[in-house]
Amino acid sequence: HDLYLNTLMQAVHLDMGRENSDLSAVPLAVLRATVYPFERPAVFRADHPFVYVIRHNATGCILALGRCTEPEY
């Protein structure tokens, strides 16, 4: 059986004050060995620099924007 990433979540902590703000995030992944009877899911390889956006779907408001310049894999 192949191993697929079933769920990817990110816990985000945003601390905003008068002087500065701090955004920290911890990625959480749930792996499950499973067989997909349908077409294979899309593959995202984070082995190169990339930009990411966390957006509220209902309003389109951007909650966080960032970039990963040196991914570790």
PDB file of N, CA and C in Angstrom, residues 20-67:
ATOM      1  N   ASN A  20       4.614  45.624  18.482  1.00  0.00           N
ATOM      2  CA  ASN A  20       4.960  44.649  17.448  1.00  0.00           C
ATOM      3  C   ASN A  20       3.896  43.562  17.387  1.00  0.00           C
ATOM      4  N   SER A  21       4.055  42.688  16.427  1.00  0.00           N
ATOM      5  CA  SER A  21       3.167  41.534  16.314  1.00  0.00           C
ATOM      6  C   SER A  21       4.010  40.306  16.025  1.00  0.00           C
ATOM      7  N   ASP A  22       3.477  39.161  16.384  1.00  0.00           N
ATOM      8  CA  ASP A  22       4.205  37.910  16.213  1.00  0.00           C
ATOM      9  C   ASP A  22       3.225  36.851  15.729  1.00  0.00           C
ATOM     10  N   LEU A  23       3.598  36.151  14.678  1.00  0.00           N
ATOM     11  CA  LEU A  23       2.789  35.066  14.144  1.00  0.00           C
ATOM     12  C   LEU A  23       3.644  33.818  14.161  1.00  0.00           C
ATOM     13  N   SER A  24       3.191  32.797  14.855  1.00  0.00           N
ATOM     14  CA  SER A  24       3.917  31.534  14.866  1.00  0.00           C
ATOM     15  C   SER A  24       2.963  30.424  14.470  1.00  0.00           C
ATOM     16  N   ALA A  25       3.493  29.423  13.792  1.00  0.00           N
ATOM     17  CA  ALA A  25       2.651  28.338  13.296  1.00  0.00           C
ATOM     18  C   ALA A  25       3.366  27.008  13.460  1.00  0.00           C
ATOM     19  N   VAL A  26       2.584  25.984  13.719  1.00  0.00           N
ATOM     20  CA  VAL A  26       3.107  24.627  13.845  1.00  0.00           C
ATOM     21  C   VAL A  26       2.303  23.740  12.905  1.00  0.00           C
ATOM     22  N   PRO A  27       2.946  23.185  11.866  1.00  0.00           N
ATOM     23  CA  PRO A  27       2.201  22.299  10.968  1.00  0.00           C
ATOM     24  C   PRO A  27       1.955  20.943  11.623  1.00  0.00           C
ATOM     25  N   LEU A  28       0.785  20.396  11.392  1.00  0.00           N
ATOM     26  CA  LEU A  28       0.414  19.087  11.903  1.00  0.00           C
ATOM     27  C   LEU A  28      -0.057  18.255  10.722  1.00  0.00           C
ATOM     28  N   ALA A  29       0.478  17.069  10.575  1.00  0.00           N
ATOM     29  CA  ALA A  29       0.080  16.215   9.456  1.00  0.00           C
ATOM     30  C   ALA A  29      -0.414  14.879   9.986  1.00  0.00           C
ATOM     31  N   VAL A  30      -1.444  14.359   9.360  1.00  0.00           N
ATOM     32  CA  VAL A  30      -1.986  13.054   9.712  1.00  0.00           C
ATOM     33  C   VAL A  30      -1.765  12.150   8.514  1.00  0.00           C
ATOM     34  N   LEU A  31      -0.969  11.111   8.716  1.00  0.00           N
ATOM     35  CA  LEU A  31      -0.681  10.179   7.631  1.00  0.00           C
ATOM     36  C   LEU A  31      -1.503   8.919   7.829  1.00  0.00           C
ATOM     37  N   ARG A  32      -1.988   8.389   6.741  1.00  0.00           N
ATOM     38  CA  ARG A  32      -2.781   7.172   6.816  1.00  0.00           C
ATOM     39  C   ARG A  32      -2.430   6.291   5.628  1.00  0.00           C
ATOM     40  N   ALA A  33      -2.181   5.024   5.906  1.00  0.00           N
ATOM     41  CA  ALA A  33      -1.950   4.081   4.818  1.00  0.00           C
ATOM     42  C   ALA A  33      -3.311   3.699   4.258  1.00  0.00           C
ATOM     43  N   THR A  34      -3.536   4.019   3.017  1.00  0.00           N
ATOM     44  CA  THR A  34      -4.848   3.762   2.428  1.00  0.00           C
ATOM     45  C   THR A  34      -4.702   3.539   0.931  1.00  0.00           C
ATOM     46  N   VAL A  35      -5.687   2.949   0.360  1.00  0.00           N
ATOM     47  CA  VAL A  35      -5.720   2.738  -1.083  1.00  0.00           C
ATOM     48  C   VAL A  35      -6.860   3.579  -1.638  1.00  0.00           C
ATOM     49  N   TYR A  36      -6.553   4.425  -2.609  1.00  0.00           N
ATOM     50  CA  TYR A  36      -7.570   5.261  -3.226  1.00  0.00           C
ATOM     51  C   TYR A  36      -8.144   4.526  -4.433  1.00  0.00           C
ATOM     52  N   PRO A  37      -9.442   4.215  -4.410  1.00  0.00           N
ATOM     53  CA  PRO A  37     -10.030   3.509  -5.551  1.00  0.00           C
ATOM     54  C   PRO A  37     -10.249   4.426  -6.754  1.00  0.00           C
ATOM     55  N   PHE A  38     -10.157   5.733  -6.542  1.00  0.00           N
ATOM     56  CA  PHE A  38     -10.374   6.685  -7.618  1.00  0.00           C
ATOM     57  C   PHE A  38      -9.021   7.201  -8.094  1.00  0.00           C
ATOM     58  N   GLU A  39      -9.037   8.250  -8.878  1.00  0.00           N
ATOM     59  CA  GLU A  39      -7.773   8.807  -9.358  1.00  0.00           C
ATOM     60  C   GLU A  39      -6.921   9.298  -8.189  1.00  0.00           C
ATOM     61  N   ARG A  40      -5.632   9.303  -8.389  1.00  0.00           N
ATOM     62  CA  ARG A  40      -4.702   9.689  -7.327  1.00  0.00           C
ATOM     63  C   ARG A  40      -4.843  11.174  -7.012  1.00  0.00           C
ATOM     64  N   PRO A  41      -4.696  11.539  -5.738  1.00  0.00           N
ATOM     65  CA  PRO A  41      -4.788  12.955  -5.361  1.00  0.00           C
ATOM     66  C   PRO A  41      -3.586  13.747  -5.881  1.00  0.00           C
ATOM     67  N   ALA A  42      -3.733  15.054  -5.948  1.00  0.00           N
ATOM     68  CA  ALA A  42      -2.640  15.926  -6.381  1.00  0.00           C
ATOM     69  C   ALA A  42      -1.485  15.832  -5.390  1.00  0.00           C
ATOM     70  N   VAL A  43      -0.276  15.981  -5.877  1.00  0.00           N
ATOM     71  CA  VAL A  43       0.924  15.886  -5.045  1.00  0.00           C
ATOM     72  C   VAL A  43       1.518  17.277  -4.873  1.00  0.00           C
ATOM     73  N   PHE A  44       1.795  17.655  -3.639  1.00  0.00           N
ATOM     74  CA  PHE A  44       2.482  18.911  -3.343  1.00  0.00           C
ATOM     75  C   PHE A  44       3.824  18.563  -2.729  1.00  0.00           C
ATOM     76  N   ARG A  45       4.907  18.887  -3.419  1.00  0.00           N
ATOM     77  CA  ARG A  45       6.254  18.627  -2.919  1.00  0.00           C
ATOM     78  C   ARG A  45       6.852  19.950  -2.459  1.00  0.00           C
ATOM     79  N   ALA A  46       7.096  20.061  -1.177  1.00  0.00           N
ATOM     80  CA  ALA A  46       7.659  21.294  -0.610  1.00  0.00           C
ATOM     81  C   ALA A  46       9.178  21.183  -0.578  1.00  0.00           C
ATOM     82  N   ASP A  47       9.781  20.885  -1.727  1.00  0.00           N
ATOM     83  CA  ASP A  47      11.233  20.731  -1.804  1.00  0.00           C
ATOM     84  C   ASP A  47      11.886  21.910  -2.525  1.00  0.00           C
ATOM     85  N   HIS A  48      11.163  23.023  -2.589  1.00  0.00           N
ATOM     86  CA  HIS A  48      11.670  24.236  -3.221  1.00  0.00           C
ATOM     87  C   HIS A  48      10.966  25.428  -2.565  1.00  0.00           C
ATOM     88  N   PRO A  49      11.488  26.635  -2.713  1.00  0.00           N
ATOM     89  CA  PRO A  49      10.832  27.801  -2.107  1.00  0.00           C
ATOM     90  C   PRO A  49       9.398  27.969  -2.627  1.00  0.00           C
ATOM     91  N   PHE A  50       8.506  28.409  -1.728  1.00  0.00           N
ATOM     92  CA  PHE A  50       7.121  28.630  -2.118  1.00  0.00           C
ATOM     93  C   PHE A  50       6.487  29.698  -1.235  1.00  0.00           C
ATOM     94  N   VAL A  51       5.379  30.246  -1.704  1.00  0.00           N
ATOM     95  CA  VAL A  51       4.603  31.255  -0.984  1.00  0.00           C
ATOM     96  C   VAL A  51       3.288  30.605  -0.574  1.00  0.00           C
ATOM     97  N   TYR A  52       2.782  30.953   0.614  1.00  0.00           N
ATOM     98  CA  TYR A  52       1.500  30.412   1.048  1.00  0.00           C
ATOM     99  C   TYR A  52       0.606  31.526   1.577  1.00  0.00           C
ATOM    100  N   VAL A  53      -0.695  31.303   1.469  1.00  0.00           N
ATOM    101  CA  VAL A  53      -1.709  32.242   1.940  1.00  0.00           C
ATOM    102  C   VAL A  53      -2.722  31.462   2.767  1.00  0.00           C
ATOM    103  N   ILE A  54      -3.054  31.987   3.940  1.00  0.00           N
ATOM    104  CA  ILE A  54      -4.148  31.436   4.735  1.00  0.00           C
ATOM    105  C   ILE A  54      -5.297  32.421   4.589  1.00  0.00           C
ATOM    106  N   ARG A  55      -6.398  31.947   3.994  1.00  0.00           N
ATOM    107  CA  ARG A  55      -7.506  32.828   3.638  1.00  0.00           C
ATOM    108  C   ARG A  55      -8.808  32.289   4.207  1.00  0.00           C
ATOM    109  N   HIS A  56      -9.641  33.176   4.711  1.00  0.00           N
ATOM    110  CA  HIS A  56     -10.969  32.802   5.193  1.00  0.00           C
ATOM    111  C   HIS A  56     -11.858  32.619   3.972  1.00  0.00           C
ATOM    112  N   ASN A  57     -12.331  31.407   3.737  1.00  0.00           N
ATOM    113  CA  ASN A  57     -13.082  31.121   2.510  1.00  0.00           C
ATOM    114  C   ASN A  57     -14.359  31.940   2.379  1.00  0.00           C
ATOM    115  N   ALA A  58     -15.077  32.135   3.469  1.00  0.00           N
ATOM    116  CA  ALA A  58     -16.370  32.821   3.396  1.00  0.00           C
ATOM    117  C   ALA A  58     -16.233  34.289   2.993  1.00  0.00           C
ATOM    118  N   THR A  59     -15.188  34.959   3.476  1.00  0.00           N
ATOM    119  CA  THR A  59     -15.040  36.396   3.211  1.00  0.00           C
ATOM    120  C   THR A  59     -13.932  36.724   2.225  1.00  0.00           C
ATOM    121  N   GLY A  60     -13.015  35.792   2.003  1.00  0.00           N
ATOM    122  CA  GLY A  60     -11.873  36.060   1.144  1.00  0.00           C
ATOM    123  C   GLY A  60     -10.777  36.845   1.841  1.00  0.00           C
ATOM    124  N   CYS A  61     -10.954  37.124   3.123  1.00  0.00           N
ATOM    125  CA  CYS A  61      -9.981  37.897   3.899  1.00  0.00           C
ATOM    126  C   CYS A  61      -8.697  37.083   4.098  1.00  0.00           C
ATOM    127  N   ILE A  62      -7.549  37.696   3.838  1.00  0.00           N
ATOM    128  CA  ILE A  62      -6.264  37.032   4.048  1.00  0.00           C
ATOM    129  C   ILE A  62      -5.907  37.112   5.522  1.00  0.00           C
ATOM    130  N   LEU A  63      -5.747  35.948   6.165  1.00  0.00           N
ATOM    131  CA  LEU A  63      -5.420  35.870   7.580  1.00  0.00           C
ATOM    132  C   LEU A  63      -3.917  35.850   7.808  1.00  0.00           C
ATOM    133  N   ALA A  64      -3.186  35.236   6.907  1.00  0.00           N
ATOM    134  CA  ALA A  64      -1.726  35.180   7.016  1.00  0.00           C
ATOM    135  C   ALA A  64      -1.152  34.965   5.628  1.00  0.00           C
ATOM    136  N   LEU A  65       0.024  35.526   5.408  1.00  0.00           N
ATOM    137  CA  LEU A  65       0.723  35.408   4.138  1.00  0.00           C
ATOM    138  C   LEU A  65       2.181  35.174   4.473  1.00  0.00           C
ATOM    139  N   GLY A  66       2.806  34.233   3.814  1.00  0.00           N
ATOM    140  CA  GLY A  66       4.200  33.961   4.136  1.00  0.00           C
ATOM    141  C   GLY A  66       4.927  33.304   2.990  1.00  0.00           C
ATOM    142  N   ARG A  67       6.195  33.065   3.214  1.00  0.00           N
ATOM    143  CA  ARG A  67       6.994  32.363   2.216  1.00  0.00           C
ATOM    144  C   ARG A  67       7.961  31.437   2.925  1.00  0.00           C
TER     145      ARG A  67
END
